[in-house]
């Protein structure tokens, strides 16, 4: 139960569906061979949520997010970090066997994910745009796991996912503003 909460496995399932939809829009028929390319993005998604909670532990504590296993102490932060790194490496390895281009896309995605909490999240709107991009990424990955050009229907769905993601992230940001400000004030208390 705690690992399910840390992994946010429902998001990994959504990633699986997104990649599969991207592939199906390109192929226009189902084949079992379409399942292999989904493994890497699913593992990377699991890792991304773990690393997000790892880097966001102080903010989650300030926001009193007791639903998060790292905040509640049910999972140790060090354990979470090791699991995230392992999943990132295995996930990237799977993408390598799909094709070099999706491997490169995935490697860039992992790199940007590692920057999210410490860089993007602190920049107004940049963090929101990055998260929205992650909602479009499975469709894009699915597209490029099959062909090396954008299929218009996949591009359209990716744009819709991105725009929907921007709206969703702006609403979530409003929810977290109080805790983020409290953590910022606590960090700067006594400075200056």
PDB file of C-alpha atoms in Angstrom:
ATOM      1  CA  UNK A   1       0.000   0.000   0.000  1.00  0.00           C
ATOM      2  CA  UNK A   2       2.776   2.434   0.915  1.00  0.00           C
ATOM      3  CA  UNK A   3       4.785   1.676  -2.218  1.00  0.00           C
ATOM      4  CA  UNK A   4       1.634   2.053  -4.306  1.00  0.00           C
ATOM      5  CA  UNK A   5       1.173   5.516  -2.789  1.00  0.00           C
ATOM      6  CA  UNK A   6       4.821   6.426  -3.392  1.00  0.00           C
ATOM      7  CA  UNK A   7       4.863   5.088  -6.960  1.00  0.00           C
ATOM      8  CA  UNK A   8       1.440   6.580  -7.845  1.00  0.00           C
ATOM      9  CA  UNK A   9       0.933   3.456  -9.943  1.00  0.00           C
ATOM     10  CA  UNK A  10      -2.227   4.899 -11.464  1.00  0.00           C
ATOM     11  CA  UNK A  11      -0.007   7.408 -13.286  1.00  0.00           C
ATOM     12  CA  UNK A  12       2.214   4.601 -14.558  1.00  0.00           C
ATOM     13  CA  UNK A  13      -0.925   2.930 -15.911  1.00  0.00           C
ATOM     14  CA  UNK A  14      -1.910   6.192 -17.623  1.00  0.00           C
ATOM     15  CA  UNK A  15       1.604   6.351 -19.118  1.00  0.00           C
ATOM     16  CA  UNK A  16       1.161   2.785 -20.397  1.00  0.00           C
ATOM     17  CA  UNK A  17      -2.155   3.758 -22.023  1.00  0.00           C
ATOM     18  CA  UNK A  18      -0.653   6.954 -23.494  1.00  0.00           C
ATOM     19  CA  UNK A  19       2.258   5.133 -25.104  1.00  0.00           C
ATOM     20  CA  UNK A  20      -0.064   2.435 -26.422  1.00  0.00           C
ATOM     21  CA  UNK A  21      -2.476   5.023 -27.858  1.00  0.00           C
ATOM     22  CA  UNK A  22       0.435   6.777 -29.565  1.00  0.00           C
ATOM     23  CA  UNK A  23       1.575   3.489 -31.071  1.00  0.00           C
ATOM     24  CA  UNK A  24      -1.942   2.481 -32.135  1.00  0.00           C
ATOM     25  CA  UNK A  25      -2.527   5.810 -33.873  1.00  0.00           C
ATOM     26  CA  UNK A  26       0.600   5.161 -35.903  1.00  0.00           C
ATOM     27  CA  UNK A  27       0.069   1.433 -36.551  1.00  0.00           C
ATOM     28  CA  UNK A  28      -3.753   1.492 -36.814  1.00  0.00           C
ATOM     29  CA  UNK A  29      -3.875  -2.072 -35.475  1.00  0.00           C
ATOM     30  CA  UNK A  30      -2.899  -3.901 -32.305  1.00  0.00           C
ATOM     31  CA  UNK A  31       0.028  -6.254 -32.037  1.00  0.00           C
ATOM     32  CA  UNK A  32       1.634  -7.767 -28.943  1.00  0.00           C
ATOM     33  CA  UNK A  33       4.912  -6.204 -30.106  1.00  0.00           C
ATOM     34  CA  UNK A  34       3.448  -2.821 -29.106  1.00  0.00           C
ATOM     35  CA  UNK A  35       3.627  -3.791 -25.429  1.00  0.00           C
ATOM     36  CA  UNK A  36       7.431  -3.974 -25.169  1.00  0.00           C
ATOM     37  CA  UNK A  37       8.010  -0.239 -25.817  1.00  0.00           C
ATOM     38  CA  UNK A  38       5.660   0.621 -22.924  1.00  0.00           C
ATOM     39  CA  UNK A  39       7.870  -1.004 -20.257  1.00  0.00           C
ATOM     40  CA  UNK A  40      10.582   1.673 -20.149  1.00  0.00           C
ATOM     41  CA  UNK A  41       8.222   4.656 -19.812  1.00  0.00           C
ATOM     42  CA  UNK A  42       6.190   2.860 -17.127  1.00  0.00           C
ATOM     43  CA  UNK A  43       9.317   2.201 -15.023  1.00  0.00           C
ATOM     44  CA  UNK A  44      10.560   5.753 -15.568  1.00  0.00           C
ATOM     45  CA  UNK A  45       7.171   7.118 -14.475  1.00  0.00           C
ATOM     46  CA  UNK A  46       7.314   5.089 -11.258  1.00  0.00           C
ATOM     47  CA  UNK A  47      10.835   6.397 -10.621  1.00  0.00           C
ATOM     48  CA  UNK A  48       9.808   9.988 -11.371  1.00  0.00           C
ATOM     49  CA  UNK A  49       7.146   9.988  -8.668  1.00  0.00           C
ATOM     50  CA  UNK A  50       9.520   8.450  -6.136  1.00  0.00           C
ATOM     51  CA  UNK A  51      12.274  10.987  -6.860  1.00  0.00           C
ATOM     52  CA  UNK A  52       9.728  13.814  -6.789  1.00  0.00           C
ATOM     53  CA  UNK A  53       8.692  12.820  -3.265  1.00  0.00           C
ATOM     54  CA  UNK A  54      12.339  12.379  -2.262  1.00  0.00           C
ATOM     55  CA  UNK A  55      13.342  15.879  -3.376  1.00  0.00           C
ATOM     56  CA  UNK A  56      10.053  17.398  -2.220  1.00  0.00           C
ATOM     57  CA  UNK A  57      10.140  15.909   1.284  1.00  0.00           C
ATOM     58  CA  UNK A  58      10.627  19.254   3.089  1.00  0.00           C
ATOM     59  CA  UNK A  59       7.812  20.909   1.163  1.00  0.00           C
ATOM     60  CA  UNK A  60       5.508  17.934   1.684  1.00  0.00           C
ATOM     61  CA  UNK A  61       6.216  18.099   5.413  1.00  0.00           C
ATOM     62  CA  UNK A  62       5.421  21.835   5.401  1.00  0.00           C
ATOM     63  CA  UNK A  63       2.177  21.083   3.531  1.00  0.00           C
ATOM     64  CA  UNK A  64       1.402  18.361   6.124  1.00  0.00           C
ATOM     65  CA  UNK A  65       1.088  15.735   3.367  1.00  0.00           C
ATOM     66  CA  UNK A  66       0.761  12.787   5.768  1.00  0.00           C
ATOM     67  CA  UNK A  67      -0.590  10.760   2.827  1.00  0.00           C
ATOM     68  CA  UNK A  68       2.959  10.651   1.453  1.00  0.00           C
ATOM     69  CA  UNK A  69       4.917   7.591   2.714  1.00  0.00           C
ATOM     70  CA  UNK A  70       8.177   9.534   3.095  1.00  0.00           C
ATOM     71  CA  UNK A  71       6.494  12.208   5.237  1.00  0.00           C
ATOM     72  CA  UNK A  72       4.750   9.624   7.406  1.00  0.00           C
ATOM     73  CA  UNK A  73       8.006   7.657   7.790  1.00  0.00           C
ATOM     74  CA  UNK A  74       6.556   4.436   6.365  1.00  0.00           C
ATOM     75  CA  UNK A  75       9.308   4.364   3.725  1.00  0.00           C
ATOM     76  CA  UNK A  76      12.836   5.646   4.393  1.00  0.00           C
ATOM     77  CA  UNK A  77      14.057   8.408   2.046  1.00  0.00           C
ATOM     78  CA  UNK A  78      17.317   6.534   1.350  1.00  0.00           C
ATOM     79  CA  UNK A  79      15.376   3.447   0.290  1.00  0.00           C
ATOM     80  CA  UNK A  80      13.192   5.560  -1.973  1.00  0.00           C
ATOM     81  CA  UNK A  81      16.269   7.138  -3.580  1.00  0.00           C
ATOM     82  CA  UNK A  82      17.844   3.736  -4.332  1.00  0.00           C
ATOM     83  CA  UNK A  83      14.578   2.426  -5.785  1.00  0.00           C
ATOM     84  CA  UNK A  84      14.202   5.526  -7.981  1.00  0.00           C
ATOM     85  CA  UNK A  85      17.730   5.248  -9.353  1.00  0.00           C
ATOM     86  CA  UNK A  86      17.265   1.536 -10.057  1.00  0.00           C
ATOM     87  CA  UNK A  87      13.971   2.118 -11.869  1.00  0.00           C
ATOM     88  CA  UNK A  88      15.435   4.977 -13.926  1.00  0.00           C
ATOM     89  CA  UNK A  89      18.361   2.795 -15.044  1.00  0.00           C
ATOM     90  CA  UNK A  90      16.223  -0.248 -15.878  1.00  0.00           C
ATOM     91  CA  UNK A  91      13.608   1.925 -17.595  1.00  0.00           C
ATOM     92  CA  UNK A  92      16.249   3.616 -19.752  1.00  0.00           C
ATOM     93  CA  UNK A  93      17.738   0.220 -20.607  1.00  0.00           C
ATOM     94  CA  UNK A  94      14.361  -0.927 -21.930  1.00  0.00           C
ATOM     95  CA  UNK A  95      14.031   2.211 -24.090  1.00  0.00           C
ATOM     96  CA  UNK A  96      17.458   1.521 -25.588  1.00  0.00           C
ATOM     97  CA  UNK A  97      16.100  -1.707 -27.061  1.00  0.00           C
ATOM     98  CA  UNK A  98      13.188   0.134 -28.684  1.00  0.00           C
ATOM     99  CA  UNK A  99      15.317   2.529 -30.733  1.00  0.00           C
ATOM    100  CA  UNK A 100      18.099   5.090 -30.147  1.00  0.00           C
ATOM    101  CA  UNK A 101      15.804   8.103 -30.624  1.00  0.00           C
ATOM    102  CA  UNK A 102      13.305   7.147 -27.897  1.00  0.00           C
ATOM    103  CA  UNK A 103      16.260   6.283 -25.673  1.00  0.00           C
ATOM    104  CA  UNK A 104      17.555   9.840 -26.145  1.00  0.00           C
ATOM    105  CA  UNK A 105      14.083  11.286 -25.516  1.00  0.00           C
ATOM    106  CA  UNK A 106      13.820   9.186 -22.362  1.00  0.00           C
ATOM    107  CA  UNK A 107      17.294  10.170 -21.145  1.00  0.00           C
ATOM    108  CA  UNK A 108      16.442  13.860 -21.564  1.00  0.00           C
ATOM    109  CA  UNK A 109      13.144  13.253 -19.759  1.00  0.00           C
ATOM    110  CA  UNK A 110      14.951  11.583 -16.832  1.00  0.00           C
ATOM    111  CA  UNK A 111      17.481  14.417 -16.661  1.00  0.00           C
ATOM    112  CA  UNK A 112      14.718  17.054 -16.626  1.00  0.00           C
ATOM    113  CA  UNK A 113      12.795  15.051 -14.017  1.00  0.00           C
ATOM    114  CA  UNK A 114      15.843  15.180 -11.746  1.00  0.00           C
ATOM    115  CA  UNK A 115      15.904  18.974 -12.150  1.00  0.00           C
ATOM    116  CA  UNK A 116      12.198  19.444 -11.471  1.00  0.00           C
ATOM    117  CA  UNK A 117      12.079  19.910  -7.671  1.00  0.00           C
ATOM    118  CA  UNK A 118      15.356  21.779  -7.329  1.00  0.00           C
ATOM    119  CA  UNK A 119      15.062  24.029 -10.393  1.00  0.00           C
ATOM    120  CA  UNK A 120      11.843  24.025 -12.435  1.00  0.00           C
ATOM    121  CA  UNK A 121       9.402  23.947  -9.531  1.00  0.00           C
ATOM    122  CA  UNK A 122      10.971  27.111  -8.115  1.00  0.00           C
ATOM    123  CA  UNK A 123      10.507  29.050 -11.360  1.00  0.00           C
ATOM    124  CA  UNK A 124       7.032  30.509 -11.885  1.00  0.00           C
ATOM    125  CA  UNK A 125       5.153  28.610 -14.593  1.00  0.00           C
ATOM    126  CA  UNK A 126       8.254  26.642 -15.732  1.00  0.00           C
ATOM    127  CA  UNK A 127       7.509  23.733 -13.379  1.00  0.00           C
ATOM    128  CA  UNK A 128       3.878  23.709 -14.468  1.00  0.00           C
ATOM    129  CA  UNK A 129       4.871  23.620 -18.135  1.00  0.00           C
ATOM    130  CA  UNK A 130       7.301  20.766 -17.498  1.00  0.00           C
ATOM    131  CA  UNK A 131       4.651  18.663 -15.735  1.00  0.00           C
ATOM    132  CA  UNK A 132       2.198  19.414 -18.540  1.00  0.00           C
ATOM    133  CA  UNK A 133       4.844  18.246 -21.008  1.00  0.00           C
ATOM    134  CA  UNK A 134       5.133  14.970 -19.088  1.00  0.00           C
ATOM    135  CA  UNK A 135       1.426  14.434 -19.773  1.00  0.00           C
ATOM    136  CA  UNK A 136       2.029  14.749 -23.511  1.00  0.00           C
ATOM    137  CA  UNK A 137       5.259  12.719 -23.465  1.00  0.00           C
ATOM    138  CA  UNK A 138       3.724   9.194 -23.521  1.00  0.00           C
ATOM    139  CA  UNK A 139       1.908   9.912 -26.800  1.00  0.00           C
ATOM    140  CA  UNK A 140       5.063  11.388 -28.320  1.00  0.00           C
ATOM    141  CA  UNK A 141       7.131   8.424 -27.129  1.00  0.00           C
ATOM    142  CA  UNK A 142       4.575   5.983 -28.561  1.00  0.00           C
ATOM    143  CA  UNK A 143       4.693   7.788 -31.905  1.00  0.00           C
ATOM    144  CA  UNK A 144       8.487   7.723 -32.124  1.00  0.00           C
ATOM    145  CA  UNK A 145       8.743   4.143 -30.927  1.00  0.00           C
ATOM    146  CA  UNK A 146       7.169   3.204 -34.275  1.00  0.00           C
ATOM    147  CA  UNK A 147       8.187   5.903 -36.794  1.00  0.00           C
ATOM    148  CA  UNK A 148      10.712   8.744 -36.863  1.00  0.00           C
ATOM    149  CA  UNK A 149       8.257  11.528 -37.772  1.00  0.00           C
ATOM    150  CA  UNK A 150       5.191  13.002 -36.106  1.00  0.00           C
ATOM    151  CA  UNK A 151       1.855  11.483 -37.088  1.00  0.00           C
ATOM    152  CA  UNK A 152      -0.652  14.408 -37.082  1.00  0.00           C
ATOM    153  CA  UNK A 153      -3.277  12.625 -34.940  1.00  0.00           C
ATOM    154  CA  UNK A 154      -0.662  11.853 -32.267  1.00  0.00           C
ATOM    155  CA  UNK A 155       0.585  15.426 -32.333  1.00  0.00           C
ATOM    156  CA  UNK A 156      -2.970  16.694 -31.839  1.00  0.00           C
ATOM    157  CA  UNK A 157      -3.563  14.422 -28.831  1.00  0.00           C
ATOM    158  CA  UNK A 158      -0.175  15.409 -27.366  1.00  0.00           C
ATOM    159  CA  UNK A 159      -1.088  19.108 -27.673  1.00  0.00           C
ATOM    160  CA  UNK A 160      -4.478  18.509 -26.012  1.00  0.00           C
ATOM    161  CA  UNK A 161      -2.785  16.561 -23.180  1.00  0.00           C
ATOM    162  CA  UNK A 162      -0.253  19.373 -22.737  1.00  0.00           C
ATOM    163  CA  UNK A 163      -2.886  22.121 -22.574  1.00  0.00           C
ATOM    164  CA  UNK A 164      -5.042  20.101 -20.180  1.00  0.00           C
ATOM    165  CA  UNK A 165      -1.965  19.497 -18.068  1.00  0.00           C
ATOM    166  CA  UNK A 166      -1.176  23.221 -17.876  1.00  0.00           C
ATOM    167  CA  UNK A 167      -4.651  23.911 -16.454  1.00  0.00           C
ATOM    168  CA  UNK A 168      -4.428  21.041 -13.982  1.00  0.00           C
ATOM    169  CA  UNK A 169      -0.986  22.072 -12.762  1.00  0.00           C
ATOM    170  CA  UNK A 170      -1.993  25.677 -12.205  1.00  0.00           C
ATOM    171  CA  UNK A 171      -4.855  24.507  -9.962  1.00  0.00           C
ATOM    172  CA  UNK A 172      -2.522  22.178  -8.011  1.00  0.00           C
ATOM    173  CA  UNK A 173       0.020  24.988  -7.612  1.00  0.00           C
ATOM    174  CA  UNK A 174      -2.600  27.135  -5.923  1.00  0.00           C
ATOM    175  CA  UNK A 175      -3.223  24.328  -3.417  1.00  0.00           C
ATOM    176  CA  UNK A 176       0.470  24.083  -2.495  1.00  0.00           C
ATOM    177  CA  UNK A 177       1.257  27.818  -2.300  1.00  0.00           C
ATOM    178  CA  UNK A 178       0.656  28.062   1.455  1.00  0.00           C
ATOM    179  CA  UNK A 179       3.041  25.229   2.378  1.00  0.00           C
ATOM    180  CA  UNK A 180       5.664  26.329  -0.140  1.00  0.00           C
ATOM    181  CA  UNK A 181       5.604  29.860   1.324  1.00  0.00           C
ATOM    182  CA  UNK A 182       5.792  28.490   4.885  1.00  0.00           C
ATOM    183  CA  UNK A 183       8.841  26.353   3.940  1.00  0.00           C
ATOM    184  CA  UNK A 184      10.478  29.323   2.172  1.00  0.00           C
ATOM    185  CA  UNK A 185       9.881  31.579   5.195  1.00  0.00           C
ATOM    186  CA  UNK A 186      11.256  28.907   7.548  1.00  0.00           C
ATOM    187  CA  UNK A 187      14.408  28.500   5.405  1.00  0.00           C
ATOM    188  CA  UNK A 188      14.992  32.272   5.323  1.00  0.00           C
ATOM    189  CA  UNK A 189      14.169  32.906   8.989  1.00  0.00           C
ATOM    190  CA  UNK A 190      17.006  34.807  10.630  1.00  0.00           C
ATOM    191  CA  UNK A 191      18.830  35.501   7.353  1.00  0.00           C
ATOM    192  CA  UNK A 192      19.678  39.066   6.403  1.00  0.00           C
TER     193      UNK A 192
END
